[in-house]
Amino acid sequence: MLPSRTLPCLGHDHNSRLPSEECYARAMGRSSGSSRRTQGILGGRSEQVVRRVLDAAIVELAHSGYHGFRMDVVASRAAVNKTTIYRRWPSRAALVTALVDRMRAPLRESPLPDTGRLESDLVEAFARRFTFGRKTEGRAWARLLEERYRPEVEAIIGAAVAERRDEWRSMVIRGIARKELPPRTDVQLVFDLVRAIVDSRRSSGKLDTSWLTLAVRTVIAGARAGVLVRGRETRSR
């Protein structure tokens, strides 16, 4: 057998000669460790850039809506080049889609209440909705809903709206199953009435829980009386 080749290992004592396999292993060990450190640094910086861009984009969306949304304004707010944004999000639609995914994440982690009573479910759910609406994310979402007539916006938020609507509807459906409301109660109309009352106080900037409870009780009382039953015939007097 031929003797194992020996090579000087760089970075070590030049007089030290090790088998080439061991030298290679040492070199690879240093290289892979250095590579991991570099990836960690770059990965951390990349995550920071993504957060800055998304934070800036949510402000721009809340301020300008989808139609007026400008990538150069986002770049300026985030203190990055536009090319940095376009490399990750090649279009306005792509960036706004990322924003919608970001806004949906906490909603999925915090499902709507299921306390066993329709009144308390609705009070808590609408209180959360009001609080969310006061945030930048809530204002941005409201701007998207206002522009839902645009096909591009509908393509971005349509699935999210349908998913959330089903969650809200399930609260009333559970109430009907518990016989808190008549079987054929118009589920959507229950929400529409409570929402209309709550939104009438939006300009005040605050929502009193006792007032919200009274509003919910009023709508539920009407629904229990059968006023919101689908197909209910009105008798002329």
PDB file of C-alpha atoms in Angstrom:
ATOM      1  CA  MET A   1       0.000   0.000   0.000  1.00  0.00           C
ATOM      2  CA  LEU A   2       1.144   3.515  -0.710  1.00  0.00           C
ATOM      3  CA  PRO A   3       1.755   5.683   2.336  1.00  0.00           C
ATOM      4  CA  SER A   4      -0.927   8.231   3.109  1.00  0.00           C
ATOM      5  CA  ARG A   5      -0.186  11.635   1.596  1.00  0.00           C
ATOM      6  CA  THR A   6       0.561  14.421   4.011  1.00  0.00           C
ATOM      7  CA  LEU A   7      -0.136  18.096   3.484  1.00  0.00           C
ATOM      8  CA  PRO A   8       0.446  21.155   5.623  1.00  0.00           C
ATOM      9  CA  CYS A   9      -2.837  22.339   7.147  1.00  0.00           C
ATOM     10  CA  LEU A  10      -3.313  26.051   6.589  1.00  0.00           C
ATOM     11  CA  GLY A  11      -3.902  28.019   9.726  1.00  0.00           C
ATOM     12  CA  HIS A  12      -1.888  25.593  11.832  1.00  0.00           C
ATOM     13  CA  ASP A  13       1.780  25.180  12.559  1.00  0.00           C
ATOM     14  CA  HIS A  14       3.458  25.044   9.145  1.00  0.00           C
ATOM     15  CA  ASN A  15       5.822  22.384  10.475  1.00  0.00           C
ATOM     16  CA  SER A  16       2.881  20.142  11.283  1.00  0.00           C
ATOM     17  CA  ARG A  17       2.076  17.689   8.559  1.00  0.00           C
ATOM     18  CA  LEU A  18      -1.151  15.704   8.751  1.00  0.00           C
ATOM     19  CA  PRO A  19      -2.730  13.130   6.483  1.00  0.00           C
ATOM     20  CA  SER A  20      -4.615  14.862   3.680  1.00  0.00           C
ATOM     21  CA  GLU A  21      -7.940  13.327   4.818  1.00  0.00           C
ATOM     22  CA  GLU A  22      -7.593  14.847   8.312  1.00  0.00           C
ATOM     23  CA  CYS A  23      -6.462  18.166   6.883  1.00  0.00           C
ATOM     24  CA  TYR A  24      -9.499  18.189   4.570  1.00  0.00           C
ATOM     25  CA  ALA A  25     -11.821  17.350   7.455  1.00  0.00           C
ATOM     26  CA  ARG A  26     -10.448  20.223   9.522  1.00  0.00           C
ATOM     27  CA  ALA A  27     -10.788  22.617   6.615  1.00  0.00           C
ATOM     28  CA  MET A  28     -14.359  21.515   5.948  1.00  0.00           C
ATOM     29  CA  GLY A  29     -15.214  21.831   9.616  1.00  0.00           C
ATOM     30  CA  ARG A  30     -14.039  25.434   9.687  1.00  0.00           C
ATOM     31  CA  SER A  31     -15.738  26.177   6.389  1.00  0.00           C
ATOM     32  CA  SER A  32     -19.115  24.723   7.383  1.00  0.00           C
ATOM     33  CA  GLY A  33     -19.024  26.506  10.731  1.00  0.00           C
ATOM     34  CA  SER A  34     -18.206  29.794   9.053  1.00  0.00           C
ATOM     35  CA  SER A  35     -20.950  29.184   6.509  1.00  0.00           C
ATOM     36  CA  ARG A  36     -23.498  28.544   9.243  1.00  0.00           C
ATOM     37  CA  ARG A  37     -22.517  31.755  11.024  1.00  0.00           C
ATOM     38  CA  THR A  38     -22.776  33.727   7.791  1.00  0.00           C
ATOM     39  CA  GLN A  39     -26.178  32.238   6.995  1.00  0.00           C
ATOM     40  CA  GLY A  40     -27.356  33.101  10.486  1.00  0.00           C
ATOM     41  CA  ILE A  41     -26.277  36.714  10.102  1.00  0.00           C
ATOM     42  CA  LEU A  42     -27.787  37.045   6.642  1.00  0.00           C
ATOM     43  CA  GLY A  43     -30.955  35.246   7.719  1.00  0.00           C
ATOM     44  CA  GLY A  44     -31.398  37.541  10.709  1.00  0.00           C
ATOM     45  CA  ARG A  45     -30.887  40.644   8.590  1.00  0.00           C
ATOM     46  CA  SER A  46     -33.275  39.331   5.957  1.00  0.00           C
ATOM     47  CA  GLU A  47     -35.982  38.812   8.580  1.00  0.00           C
ATOM     48  CA  GLN A  48     -35.461  42.355   9.848  1.00  0.00           C
ATOM     49  CA  VAL A  49     -35.833  43.737   6.330  1.00  0.00           C
ATOM     50  CA  VAL A  50     -39.028  41.730   5.797  1.00  0.00           C
ATOM     51  CA  ARG A  51     -40.487  43.066   9.044  1.00  0.00           C
ATOM     52  CA  ARG A  52     -39.575  46.649   8.152  1.00  0.00           C
ATOM     53  CA  VAL A  53     -41.119  46.352   4.710  1.00  0.00           C
ATOM     54  CA  LEU A  54     -44.332  44.755   5.997  1.00  0.00           C
ATOM     55  CA  ASP A  55     -44.618  47.333   8.787  1.00  0.00           C
ATOM     56  CA  ALA A  56     -44.204  50.136   6.260  1.00  0.00           C
ATOM     57  CA  ALA A  57     -46.596  48.497   3.803  1.00  0.00           C
ATOM     58  CA  ILE A  58     -49.406  48.146   6.361  1.00  0.00           C
ATOM     59  CA  VAL A  59     -49.154  51.871   7.122  1.00  0.00           C
ATOM     60  CA  GLU A  60     -49.242  52.733   3.425  1.00  0.00           C
ATOM     61  CA  LEU A  61     -52.236  50.454   2.844  1.00  0.00           C
ATOM     62  CA  ALA A  62     -54.139  51.975   5.770  1.00  0.00           C
ATOM     63  CA  HIS A  63     -53.365  55.464   4.464  1.00  0.00           C
ATOM     64  CA  SER A  64     -53.779  55.056   0.709  1.00  0.00           C
ATOM     65  CA  GLY A  65     -55.855  51.930   0.154  1.00  0.00           C
ATOM     66  CA  TYR A  66     -55.059  49.413  -2.558  1.00  0.00           C
ATOM     67  CA  HIS A  67     -55.537  51.660  -5.582  1.00  0.00           C
ATOM     68  CA  GLY A  68     -53.281  54.374  -4.159  1.00  0.00           C
ATOM     69  CA  PHE A  69     -50.722  51.939  -2.727  1.00  0.00           C
ATOM     70  CA  ARG A  70     -47.205  52.920  -3.848  1.00  0.00           C
ATOM     71  CA  MET A  71     -44.163  50.692  -3.614  1.00  0.00           C
ATOM     72  CA  ASP A  72     -41.769  53.662  -3.587  1.00  0.00           C
ATOM     73  CA  VAL A  73     -43.492  55.047  -0.483  1.00  0.00           C
ATOM     74  CA  VAL A  74     -43.126  51.665   1.209  1.00  0.00           C
ATOM     75  CA  ALA A  75     -39.437  51.568   0.284  1.00  0.00           C
ATOM     76  CA  SER A  76     -38.932  55.046   1.713  1.00  0.00           C
ATOM     77  CA  ARG A  77     -40.725  54.211   4.970  1.00  0.00           C
ATOM     78  CA  ALA A  78     -38.788  50.958   5.337  1.00  0.00           C
ATOM     79  CA  ALA A  79     -35.472  52.616   4.408  1.00  0.00           C
ATOM     80  CA  VAL A  80     -34.721  50.039   1.711  1.00  0.00           C
ATOM     81  CA  ASN A  81     -34.292  50.144  -2.052  1.00  0.00           C
ATOM     82  CA  LYS A  82     -37.270  49.356  -4.243  1.00  0.00           C
ATOM     83  CA  THR A  83     -35.246  46.578  -5.837  1.00  0.00           C
ATOM     84  CA  THR A  84     -35.047  44.901  -2.416  1.00  0.00           C
ATOM     85  CA  ILE A  85     -38.843  44.857  -2.249  1.00  0.00           C
ATOM     86  CA  TYR A  86     -39.356  43.713  -5.831  1.00  0.00           C
ATOM     87  CA  ARG A  87     -36.939  40.820  -5.409  1.00  0.00           C
ATOM     88  CA  ARG A  88     -39.228  39.300  -2.786  1.00  0.00           C
ATOM     89  CA  TRP A  89     -42.602  40.747  -3.840  1.00  0.00           C
ATOM     90  CA  PRO A  90     -42.599  41.347  -7.604  1.00  0.00           C
ATOM     91  CA  SER A  91     -45.878  43.289  -7.597  1.00  0.00           C
ATOM     92  CA  ARG A  92     -48.222  45.334  -5.437  1.00  0.00           C
ATOM     93  CA  ALA A  93     -50.623  42.394  -5.339  1.00  0.00           C
ATOM     94  CA  ALA A  94     -47.888  40.080  -4.050  1.00  0.00           C
ATOM     95  CA  LEU A  95     -46.951  42.460  -1.234  1.00  0.00           C
ATOM     96  CA  VAL A  96     -50.557  43.103  -0.201  1.00  0.00           C
ATOM     97  CA  THR A  97     -51.201  39.346  -0.257  1.00  0.00           C
ATOM     98  CA  ALA A  98     -48.319  38.962   2.200  1.00  0.00           C
ATOM     99  CA  LEU A  99     -49.934  41.629   4.390  1.00  0.00           C
ATOM    100  CA  VAL A 100     -53.264  39.783   4.369  1.00  0.00           C
ATOM    101  CA  ASP A 101     -51.509  36.564   5.394  1.00  0.00           C
ATOM    102  CA  ARG A 102     -49.816  38.454   8.208  1.00  0.00           C
ATOM    103  CA  MET A 103     -53.119  39.921   9.435  1.00  0.00           C
ATOM    104  CA  ARG A 104     -54.874  36.554   9.297  1.00  0.00           C
ATOM    105  CA  ALA A 105     -52.262  34.797  11.443  1.00  0.00           C
ATOM    106  CA  PRO A 106     -53.312  36.255  14.841  1.00  0.00           C
ATOM    107  CA  LEU A 107     -56.985  35.774  13.975  1.00  0.00           C
ATOM    108  CA  ARG A 108     -56.395  32.085  13.359  1.00  0.00           C
ATOM    109  CA  GLU A 109     -54.499  31.796  16.629  1.00  0.00           C
ATOM    110  CA  SER A 110     -57.353  33.498  18.503  1.00  0.00           C
ATOM    111  CA  PRO A 111     -60.663  31.930  17.421  1.00  0.00           C
ATOM    112  CA  LEU A 112     -63.943  33.696  18.038  1.00  0.00           C
ATOM    113  CA  PRO A 113     -65.496  33.093  21.478  1.00  0.00           C
ATOM    114  CA  ASP A 114     -67.601  30.056  22.301  1.00  0.00           C
ATOM    115  CA  THR A 115     -68.869  30.703  25.836  1.00  0.00           C
ATOM    116  CA  GLY A 116     -72.074  28.700  25.551  1.00  0.00           C
ATOM    117  CA  ARG A 117     -74.267  31.831  25.413  1.00  0.00           C
ATOM    118  CA  LEU A 118     -74.976  33.783  22.247  1.00  0.00           C
ATOM    119  CA  GLU A 119     -75.139  37.125  24.024  1.00  0.00           C
ATOM    120  CA  SER A 120     -71.690  36.849  25.610  1.00  0.00           C
ATOM    121  CA  ASP A 121     -70.234  35.445  22.372  1.00  0.00           C
ATOM    122  CA  LEU A 122     -71.474  38.418  20.362  1.00  0.00           C
ATOM    123  CA  VAL A 123     -70.446  40.998  22.961  1.00  0.00           C
ATOM    124  CA  GLU A 124     -66.893  39.665  23.145  1.00  0.00           C
ATOM    125  CA  ALA A 125     -66.578  39.189  19.377  1.00  0.00           C
ATOM    126  CA  PHE A 126     -67.766  42.707  18.553  1.00  0.00           C
ATOM    127  CA  ALA A 127     -65.572  44.197  21.279  1.00  0.00           C
ATOM    128  CA  ARG A 128     -62.564  42.498  19.661  1.00  0.00           C
ATOM    129  CA  ARG A 129     -63.673  43.701  16.247  1.00  0.00           C
ATOM    130  CA  PHE A 130     -63.928  47.280  17.475  1.00  0.00           C
ATOM    131  CA  THR A 131     -60.458  47.124  19.055  1.00  0.00           C
ATOM    132  CA  PHE A 132     -58.956  45.642  15.887  1.00  0.00           C
ATOM    133  CA  GLY A 133     -60.594  48.347  13.794  1.00  0.00           C
ATOM    134  CA  ARG A 134     -58.781  51.040  15.777  1.00  0.00           C
ATOM    135  CA  LYS A 135     -55.380  49.550  14.931  1.00  0.00           C
ATOM    136  CA  THR A 136     -53.389  50.215  11.771  1.00  0.00           C
ATOM    137  CA  GLU A 137     -54.088  46.650  10.635  1.00  0.00           C
ATOM    138  CA  GLY A 138     -57.803  47.186  11.134  1.00  0.00           C
ATOM    139  CA  ARG A 139     -57.790  50.392   9.103  1.00  0.00           C
ATOM    140  CA  ALA A 140     -55.822  48.659   6.355  1.00  0.00           C
ATOM    141  CA  TRP A 141     -58.318  45.788   6.300  1.00  0.00           C
ATOM    142  CA  ALA A 142     -61.210  48.253   6.125  1.00  0.00           C
ATOM    143  CA  ARG A 143     -59.611  49.920   3.098  1.00  0.00           C
ATOM    144  CA  LEU A 144     -59.373  46.568   1.344  1.00  0.00           C
ATOM    145  CA  LEU A 145     -63.031  45.817   2.080  1.00  0.00           C
ATOM    146  CA  GLU A 146     -63.989  49.179   0.600  1.00  0.00           C
ATOM    147  CA  GLU A 147     -62.205  48.222  -2.630  1.00  0.00           C
ATOM    148  CA  ARG A 148     -63.437  44.664  -2.784  1.00  0.00           C
ATOM    149  CA  TYR A 149     -65.307  45.523  -5.980  1.00  0.00           C
ATOM    150  CA  ARG A 150     -61.920  45.523  -7.721  1.00  0.00           C
ATOM    151  CA  PRO A 151     -61.239  42.018  -9.116  1.00  0.00           C
ATOM    152  CA  GLU A 152     -57.601  42.156  -7.996  1.00  0.00           C
ATOM    153  CA  VAL A 153     -58.593  42.979  -4.413  1.00  0.00           C
ATOM    154  CA  GLU A 154     -61.292  40.310  -4.387  1.00  0.00           C
ATOM    155  CA  ALA A 155     -58.710  37.765  -5.521  1.00  0.00           C
ATOM    156  CA  ILE A 156     -56.507  38.738  -2.572  1.00  0.00           C
ATOM    157  CA  ILE A 157     -59.062  38.877   0.258  1.00  0.00           C
ATOM    158  CA  GLY A 158     -62.007  36.807  -0.989  1.00  0.00           C
ATOM    159  CA  ALA A 159     -60.954  33.571   0.709  1.00  0.00           C
ATOM    160  CA  ALA A 160     -60.073  35.364   3.952  1.00  0.00           C
ATOM    161  CA  VAL A 161     -63.442  37.140   4.051  1.00  0.00           C
ATOM    162  CA  ALA A 162     -65.336  33.899   3.433  1.00  0.00           C
ATOM    163  CA  GLU A 163     -63.357  32.066   6.115  1.00  0.00           C
ATOM    164  CA  ARG A 164     -63.971  34.754   8.724  1.00  0.00           C
ATOM    165  CA  ARG A 165     -67.649  35.089   7.774  1.00  0.00           C
ATOM    166  CA  ASP A 166     -68.170  31.374   8.367  1.00  0.00           C
ATOM    167  CA  GLU A 167     -66.596  31.714  11.823  1.00  0.00           C
ATOM    168  CA  TRP A 168     -68.963  34.560  12.712  1.00  0.00           C
ATOM    169  CA  ARG A 169     -71.976  32.697  11.363  1.00  0.00           C
ATOM    170  CA  SER A 170     -71.112  29.665  13.459  1.00  0.00           C
ATOM    171  CA  MET A 171     -71.746  31.681  16.646  1.00  0.00           C
ATOM    172  CA  VAL A 172     -75.382  32.314  15.715  1.00  0.00           C
ATOM    173  CA  ILE A 173     -75.812  28.795  14.336  1.00  0.00           C
ATOM    174  CA  ARG A 174     -74.708  27.429  17.715  1.00  0.00           C
ATOM    175  CA  GLY A 175     -77.219  29.756  19.379  1.00  0.00           C
ATOM    176  CA  ILE A 176     -79.988  28.394  17.170  1.00  0.00           C
ATOM    177  CA  ALA A 177     -78.910  24.835  18.015  1.00  0.00           C
ATOM    178  CA  ARG A 178     -79.159  25.731  21.733  1.00  0.00           C
ATOM    179  CA  LYS A 179     -82.684  27.067  21.034  1.00  0.00           C
ATOM    180  CA  GLU A 180     -81.709  30.597  21.987  1.00  0.00           C
ATOM    181  CA  LEU A 181     -83.156  31.738  18.650  1.00  0.00           C
ATOM    182  CA  PRO A 182     -85.898  30.367  16.365  1.00  0.00           C
ATOM    183  CA  PRO A 183     -84.757  27.717  13.844  1.00  0.00           C
ATOM    184  CA  ARG A 184     -85.049  29.848  10.701  1.00  0.00           C
ATOM    185  CA  THR A 185     -83.447  33.009  12.049  1.00  0.00           C
ATOM    186  CA  ASP A 186     -81.583  34.975   9.373  1.00  0.00           C
ATOM    187  CA  VAL A 187     -78.008  34.568  10.631  1.00  0.00           C
ATOM    188  CA  GLN A 188     -76.502  37.310   8.481  1.00  0.00           C
ATOM    189  CA  LEU A 189     -79.190  39.803   9.478  1.00  0.00           C
ATOM    190  CA  VAL A 190     -78.345  39.313  13.155  1.00  0.00           C
ATOM    191  CA  PHE A 191     -74.766  40.370  12.446  1.00  0.00           C
ATOM    192  CA  ASP A 192     -75.772  43.193  10.130  1.00  0.00           C
ATOM    193  CA  LEU A 193     -77.962  44.777  12.802  1.00  0.00           C
ATOM    194  CA  VAL A 194     -75.385  44.531  15.593  1.00  0.00           C
ATOM    195  CA  ARG A 195     -72.630  45.756  13.277  1.00  0.00           C
ATOM    196  CA  ALA A 196     -74.700  48.752  12.186  1.00  0.00           C
ATOM    197  CA  ILE A 197     -75.250  49.752  15.812  1.00  0.00           C
ATOM    198  CA  VAL A 198     -71.596  49.271  16.751  1.00  0.00           C
ATOM    199  CA  ASP A 199     -70.286  51.117  13.698  1.00  0.00           C
ATOM    200  CA  SER A 200     -72.480  54.095  14.547  1.00  0.00           C
ATOM    201  CA  ARG A 201     -70.165  54.654  17.531  1.00  0.00           C
ATOM    202  CA  ARG A 202     -66.938  54.188  15.570  1.00  0.00           C
ATOM    203  CA  SER A 203     -66.258  57.915  15.291  1.00  0.00           C
ATOM    204  CA  SER A 204     -66.236  58.279  19.080  1.00  0.00           C
ATOM    205  CA  GLY A 205     -63.104  56.148  19.301  1.00  0.00           C
ATOM    206  CA  LYS A 206     -64.312  54.111  22.262  1.00  0.00           C
ATOM    207  CA  LEU A 207     -66.875  51.427  22.916  1.00  0.00           C
ATOM    208  CA  ASP A 208     -68.699  51.085  26.221  1.00  0.00           C
ATOM    209  CA  THR A 209     -69.208  47.427  27.115  1.00  0.00           C
ATOM    210  CA  SER A 210     -72.530  48.032  28.859  1.00  0.00           C
ATOM    211  CA  TRP A 211     -73.824  49.871  25.796  1.00  0.00           C
ATOM    212  CA  LEU A 212     -72.595  47.068  23.522  1.00  0.00           C
ATOM    213  CA  THR A 213     -74.313  44.488  25.738  1.00  0.00           C
ATOM    214  CA  LEU A 214     -77.569  46.445  25.506  1.00  0.00           C
ATOM    215  CA  ALA A 215     -77.283  46.614  21.713  1.00  0.00           C
ATOM    216  CA  VAL A 216     -76.702  42.855  21.451  1.00  0.00           C
ATOM    217  CA  ARG A 217     -79.589  42.105  23.828  1.00  0.00           C
ATOM    218  CA  THR A 218     -81.917  44.288  21.766  1.00  0.00           C
ATOM    219  CA  VAL A 219     -81.092  42.445  18.537  1.00  0.00           C
ATOM    220  CA  ILE A 220     -81.356  39.031  20.214  1.00  0.00           C
ATOM    221  CA  ALA A 221     -84.722  39.974  21.758  1.00  0.00           C
ATOM    222  CA  GLY A 222     -86.072  40.873  18.337  1.00  0.00           C
ATOM    223  CA  ALA A 223     -84.700  37.652  16.878  1.00  0.00           C
ATOM    224  CA  ARG A 224     -86.278  35.588  19.674  1.00  0.00           C
ATOM    225  CA  ALA A 225     -89.616  37.222  18.916  1.00  0.00           C
ATOM    226  CA  GLY A 226     -89.319  35.902  15.373  1.00  0.00           C
ATOM    227  CA  VAL A 227     -88.736  39.277  13.718  1.00  0.00           C
ATOM    228  CA  LEU A 228     -85.598  37.989  11.966  1.00  0.00           C
ATOM    229  CA  VAL A 229     -87.005  34.658  10.802  1.00  0.00           C
ATOM    230  CA  ARG A 230     -86.452  34.131   7.079  1.00  0.00           C
ATOM    231  CA  GLY A 231     -89.628  34.118   5.007  1.00  0.00           C
ATOM    232  CA  ARG A 232     -91.715  35.511   7.856  1.00  0.00           C
ATOM    233  CA  GLU A 233     -94.953  36.908   6.495  1.00  0.00           C
ATOM    234  CA  THR A 234     -96.040  40.306   7.699  1.00  0.00           C
ATOM    235  CA  ARG A 235     -99.721  40.698   8.347  1.00  0.00           C
ATOM    236  CA  SER A 236    -101.374  43.912   7.375  1.00  0.00           C
ATOM    237  CA  ARG A 237    -103.588  45.468   9.978  1.00  0.00           C
TER     238      ARG A 237
END
